[in-house]
Amino acid sequence: MPVHHLHKAQLSRQIKSEAEKLGFFACGISRAGALPQDARRVEQWLEKGMQGEMHYLTRNREKRYDATRLVEKARSVISVLISYYPQKELSEKSYYKIAKYAYGRDYHFVIKQKLSRLLQQIEQATGKRNARIFTDSAPVLDRAAARRAGLGFIGKNTTLISRRAGSFFFIGHIIIDLELAYDDEITENFCGNCTKCIDACPTGALSAFELDARRCISYLTIEYRGEKIPETFKGKWKQWIFGCDICQDVCPWNRKALPATEPAFQPSEALKNMTRRDWENLDKPTFKKLFKNTPLERTGWKGLQRNIRFLQDD
Ligand code: SF4
């Protein structure tokens, strides 16, 4: 069904207000199309081999640089942000640290469900659409599309930073064959002279706007599949055993981080009560019971053991 000019602005406003009701603190809309600048940056990064063993980043690249290649006749990308910033970090008795995004349940499922509901509401107004939902499945597009939709700028730590809410949030999108009203892209960077993230990274993984995944604690504790974490990093990182938040924790924009309102992103009682000894003695059945349907499943029990051992031998 054709959507008229006036209708477009109205519908876009409605989509944003529904997104807010679903728990997204921000929603922006951009025109679907090629992202040549972002594509170039990623291609250069891949050429340097900075993706490490994340071979999936080299597959289907052309598709990730252009929403119209992911969804036939795509016209718009609706981008949403949802906070995962916890009220409190894990207590001292946990000793080991996990990245804050992993405190709650698997976000893919939670966000997909919310975006399906948003899509249903759109289709109620416009009729059936050609559309697809994405969260974290097209990493290039994620930040680039959200930036294009006016939701934030890319910081020197390579995360998307919202001037309203820092960077502790997940990004999701609906790519859709519907013409909508578009927000202004953010092309400026608001880091200024700050280099806090670069200075704070204990493994030297960051240079301005570029992350060498091969040195990144987050990559090495989650995506890296080697039997042992390379010895060169011995003594270099605090107690991170799954992911790392250092470059975001030090970022001044995160003084504005919005506390998560989504119940699924709150830590379970079991996680809140973990002690150093519990982590070190965690057996496989207990791991499976405690961390089923959480991001920790990605590294698995064996990976977590490897990460704990690496710090124990320090
Ligand atoms: S810590 Fe400073 S340089 Fe790094 S992303 Fe934040 S504002 Fe930018």
PDB file of N, CA, C and O in Angstrom, residues 206-241:
ATOM      1  N   LEU A 206      43.806  -0.534  21.405  1.00  0.00           N
ATOM      2  CA  LEU A 206      43.138   0.586  20.735  1.00  0.00           C
ATOM      3  C   LEU A 206      44.111   1.642  20.224  1.00  0.00           C
ATOM      4  O   LEU A 206      45.065   2.013  20.914  1.00  0.00           O
ATOM      5  N   SER A 207      43.866   2.068  19.006  1.00  0.00           N
ATOM      6  CA  SER A 207      44.426   3.344  18.550  1.00  0.00           C
ATOM      7  C   SER A 207      43.190   4.102  18.100  1.00  0.00           C
ATOM      8  O   SER A 207      42.120   3.507  18.000  1.00  0.00           O
ATOM      9  N   ALA A 208      43.292   5.393  17.837  1.00  0.00           N
ATOM     10  CA  ALA A 208      42.066   6.148  17.603  1.00  0.00           C
ATOM     11  C   ALA A 208      41.205   5.508  16.520  1.00  0.00           C
ATOM     12  O   ALA A 208      41.655   5.320  15.391  1.00  0.00           O
ATOM     13  N   PHE A 209      40.009   5.165  16.864  1.00  0.00           N
ATOM     14  CA  PHE A 209      38.994   4.611  15.961  1.00  0.00           C
ATOM     15  C   PHE A 209      39.344   3.248  15.386  1.00  0.00           C
ATOM     16  O   PHE A 209      38.750   2.807  14.422  1.00  0.00           O
ATOM     17  N   GLU A 210      40.337   2.596  15.953  1.00  0.00           N
ATOM     18  CA  GLU A 210      40.687   1.272  15.435  1.00  0.00           C
ATOM     19  C   GLU A 210      40.994   0.325  16.582  1.00  0.00           C
ATOM     20  O   GLU A 210      41.766   0.650  17.480  1.00  0.00           O
ATOM     21  N   LEU A 211      40.370  -0.835  16.516  1.00  0.00           N
ATOM     22  CA  LEU A 211      40.564  -1.839  17.559  1.00  0.00           C
ATOM     23  C   LEU A 211      41.248  -3.051  16.940  1.00  0.00           C
ATOM     24  O   LEU A 211      40.747  -3.636  15.980  1.00  0.00           O
ATOM     25  N   ASP A 212      42.394  -3.416  17.509  1.00  0.00           N
ATOM     26  CA  ASP A 212      43.055  -4.635  17.058  1.00  0.00           C
ATOM     27  C   ASP A 212      42.497  -5.780  17.903  1.00  0.00           C
ATOM     28  O   ASP A 212      42.907  -5.973  19.043  1.00  0.00           O
ATOM     29  N   ALA A 213      41.556  -6.520  17.324  1.00  0.00           N
ATOM     30  CA  ALA A 213      40.869  -7.567  18.101  1.00  0.00           C
ATOM     31  C   ALA A 213      41.873  -8.567  18.677  1.00  0.00           C
ATOM     32  O   ALA A 213      41.654  -9.115  19.753  1.00  0.00           O
ATOM     33  N   ARG A 214      42.971  -8.777  17.979  1.00  0.00           N
ATOM     34  CA  ARG A 214      43.937  -9.785  18.434  1.00  0.00           C
ATOM     35  C   ARG A 214      44.550  -9.437  19.786  1.00  0.00           C
ATOM     36  O   ARG A 214      45.135 -10.270  20.442  1.00  0.00           O
ATOM     37  N   ARG A 215      44.432  -8.165  20.188  1.00  0.00           N
ATOM     38  CA  ARG A 215      44.949  -7.747  21.497  1.00  0.00           C
ATOM     39  C   ARG A 215      43.818  -7.418  22.477  1.00  0.00           C
ATOM     40  O   ARG A 215      44.076  -6.990  23.597  1.00  0.00           O
ATOM     41  N   CYS A 216      42.586  -7.548  22.031  1.00  0.00           N
ATOM     42  CA  CYS A 216      41.439  -7.094  22.840  1.00  0.00           C
ATOM     43  C   CYS A 216      41.008  -8.192  23.821  1.00  0.00           C
ATOM     44  O   CYS A 216      40.783  -9.338  23.437  1.00  0.00           O
ATOM     45  N   ILE A 217      40.888  -7.814  25.086  1.00  0.00           N
ATOM     46  CA  ILE A 217      40.527  -8.786  26.127  1.00  0.00           C
ATOM     47  C   ILE A 217      39.163  -9.416  25.817  1.00  0.00           C
ATOM     48  O   ILE A 217      38.949 -10.609  26.024  1.00  0.00           O
ATOM     49  N   SER A 218      38.270  -8.608  25.298  1.00  0.00           N
ATOM     50  CA  SER A 218      36.945  -9.120  24.982  1.00  0.00           C
ATOM     51  C   SER A 218      37.038 -10.226  23.921  1.00  0.00           C
ATOM     52  O   SER A 218      36.476 -11.312  24.072  1.00  0.00           O
ATOM     53  N   TYR A 219      37.781  -9.952  22.883  1.00  0.00           N
ATOM     54  CA  TYR A 219      37.973 -10.958  21.833  1.00  0.00           C
ATOM     55  C   TYR A 219      38.675 -12.198  22.396  1.00  0.00           C
ATOM     56  O   TYR A 219      38.247 -13.337  22.175  1.00  0.00           O
ATOM     57  N   LEU A 220      39.744 -11.971  23.151  1.00  0.00           N
ATOM     58  CA  LEU A 220      40.554 -13.098  23.622  1.00  0.00           C
ATOM     59  C   LEU A 220      39.812 -13.982  24.624  1.00  0.00           C
ATOM     60  O   LEU A 220      40.086 -15.169  24.732  1.00  0.00           O
ATOM     61  N   THR A 221      38.864 -13.409  25.354  1.00  0.00           N
ATOM     62  CA  THR A 221      38.136 -14.221  26.333  1.00  0.00           C
ATOM     63  C   THR A 221      36.835 -14.812  25.762  1.00  0.00           C
ATOM     64  O   THR A 221      36.256 -15.697  26.377  1.00  0.00           O
ATOM     65  N   ILE A 222      36.394 -14.315  24.598  1.00  0.00           N
ATOM     66  CA  ILE A 222      35.119 -14.831  24.066  1.00  0.00           C
ATOM     67  C   ILE A 222      35.281 -15.508  22.708  1.00  0.00           C
ATOM     68  O   ILE A 222      34.930 -16.665  22.529  1.00  0.00           O
ATOM     69  N   GLU A 223      35.811 -14.765  21.748  1.00  0.00           N
ATOM     70  CA  GLU A 223      35.826 -15.276  20.376  1.00  0.00           C
ATOM     71  C   GLU A 223      37.030 -16.164  20.087  1.00  0.00           C
ATOM     72  O   GLU A 223      36.958 -17.068  19.258  1.00  0.00           O
ATOM     73  N   TYR A 224      38.133 -15.881  20.732  1.00  0.00           N
ATOM     74  CA  TYR A 224      39.372 -16.612  20.474  1.00  0.00           C
ATOM     75  C   TYR A 224      39.218 -18.062  20.916  1.00  0.00           C
ATOM     76  O   TYR A 224      38.774 -18.319  22.043  1.00  0.00           O
ATOM     77  N   ARG A 225      39.566 -18.988  20.034  1.00  0.00           N
ATOM     78  CA  ARG A 225      39.328 -20.398  20.345  1.00  0.00           C
ATOM     79  C   ARG A 225      40.604 -21.152  20.735  1.00  0.00           C
ATOM     80  O   ARG A 225      40.557 -22.357  20.941  1.00  0.00           O
ATOM     81  N   GLY A 226      41.733 -20.481  20.776  1.00  0.00           N
ATOM     82  CA  GLY A 226      42.994 -21.168  21.116  1.00  0.00           C
ATOM     83  C   GLY A 226      42.922 -21.840  22.486  1.00  0.00           C
ATOM     84  O   GLY A 226      42.133 -21.446  23.340  1.00  0.00           O
ATOM     85  N   GLU A 227      43.757 -22.858  22.655  1.00  0.00           N
ATOM     86  CA  GLU A 227      43.737 -23.600  23.939  1.00  0.00           C
ATOM     87  C   GLU A 227      44.159 -22.744  25.099  1.00  0.00           C
ATOM     88  O   GLU A 227      43.710 -22.923  26.225  1.00  0.00           O
ATOM     89  N   LYS A 228      45.098 -21.838  24.806  1.00  0.00           N
ATOM     90  CA  LYS A 228      45.601 -20.962  25.867  1.00  0.00           C
ATOM     91  C   LYS A 228      45.618 -19.533  25.368  1.00  0.00           C
ATOM     92  O   LYS A 228      45.869 -19.292  24.183  1.00  0.00           O
ATOM     93  N   ILE A 229      45.432 -18.619  26.275  1.00  0.00           N
ATOM     94  CA  ILE A 229      45.556 -17.210  25.906  1.00  0.00           C
ATOM     95  C   ILE A 229      47.054 -16.923  25.768  1.00  0.00           C
ATOM     96  O   ILE A 229      47.847 -17.363  26.616  1.00  0.00           O
ATOM     97  N   PRO A 230      47.464 -16.228  24.678  1.00  0.00           N
ATOM     98  CA  PRO A 230      48.906 -16.037  24.447  1.00  0.00           C
ATOM     99  C   PRO A 230      49.650 -15.471  25.670  1.00  0.00           C
ATOM    100  O   PRO A 230      49.182 -14.533  26.311  1.00  0.00           O
ATOM    101  N   GLU A 231      50.783 -16.057  25.955  1.00  0.00           N
ATOM    102  CA  GLU A 231      51.598 -15.712  27.127  1.00  0.00           C
ATOM    103  C   GLU A 231      51.985 -14.230  27.178  1.00  0.00           C
ATOM    104  O   GLU A 231      52.201 -13.677  28.251  1.00  0.00           O
ATOM    105  N   THR A 232      52.093 -13.609  25.997  1.00  0.00           N
ATOM    106  CA  THR A 232      52.504 -12.200  25.961  1.00  0.00           C
ATOM    107  C   THR A 232      51.575 -11.311  26.787  1.00  0.00           C
ATOM    108  O   THR A 232      51.952 -10.208  27.161  1.00  0.00           O
ATOM    109  N   PHE A 233      50.355 -11.802  27.049  1.00  0.00           N
ATOM    110  CA  PHE A 233      49.404 -10.974  27.791  1.00  0.00           C
ATOM    111  C   PHE A 233      49.404 -11.238  29.284  1.00  0.00           C
ATOM    112  O   PHE A 233      48.618 -10.664  30.025  1.00  0.00           O
ATOM    113  N   LYS A 234      50.294 -12.115  29.711  1.00  0.00           N
ATOM    114  CA  LYS A 234      50.358 -12.456  31.138  1.00  0.00           C
ATOM    115  C   LYS A 234      50.499 -11.202  32.003  1.00  0.00           C
ATOM    116  O   LYS A 234      51.300 -10.325  31.714  1.00  0.00           O
ATOM    117  N   GLY A 235      49.706 -11.137  33.034  1.00  0.00           N
ATOM    118  CA  GLY A 235      49.800 -10.031  33.987  1.00  0.00           C
ATOM    119  C   GLY A 235      49.253  -8.720  33.471  1.00  0.00           C
ATOM    120  O   GLY A 235      49.289  -7.699  34.134  1.00  0.00           O
ATOM    121  N   LYS A 236      48.699  -8.743  32.242  1.00  0.00           N
ATOM    122  CA  LYS A 236      48.264  -7.474  31.640  1.00  0.00           C
ATOM    123  C   LYS A 236      46.830  -7.110  31.962  1.00  0.00           C
ATOM    124  O   LYS A 236      46.445  -5.966  31.881  1.00  0.00           O
ATOM    125  N   TRP A 237      45.994  -8.120  32.242  1.00  0.00           N
ATOM    126  CA  TRP A 237      44.625  -7.696  32.506  1.00  0.00           C
ATOM    127  C   TRP A 237      44.140  -8.096  33.866  1.00  0.00           C
ATOM    128  O   TRP A 237      44.552  -9.083  34.415  1.00  0.00           O
ATOM    129  N   LYS A 238      43.238  -7.248  34.337  1.00  0.00           N
ATOM    130  CA  LYS A 238      42.723  -7.383  35.694  1.00  0.00           C
ATOM    131  C   LYS A 238      42.071  -8.753  35.849  1.00  0.00           C
ATOM    132  O   LYS A 238      42.697  -9.748  35.547  1.00  0.00           O
ATOM    133  N   GLN A 239      40.816  -8.814  36.269  1.00  0.00           N
ATOM    134  CA  GLN A 239      40.229 -10.148  36.488  1.00  0.00           C
ATOM    135  C   GLN A 239      39.134 -10.472  35.480  1.00  0.00           C
ATOM    136  O   GLN A 239      38.165 -11.126  35.806  1.00  0.00           O
ATOM    137  N   TRP A 240      39.306 -10.035  34.240  1.00  0.00           N
ATOM    138  CA  TRP A 240      38.249 -10.270  33.241  1.00  0.00           C
ATOM    139  C   TRP A 240      38.271 -11.720  32.787  1.00  0.00           C
ATOM    140  O   TRP A 240      39.300 -12.206  32.334  1.00  0.00           O
ATOM    141  N   ILE A 241      37.141 -12.406  32.931  1.00  0.00           N
ATOM    142  CA  ILE A 241      37.078 -13.783  32.434  1.00  0.00           C
ATOM    143  C   ILE A 241      36.042 -13.950  31.318  1.00  0.00           C
ATOM    144  O   ILE A 241      35.943 -14.999  30.712  1.00  0.00           O
TER     145      ILE A 241
END
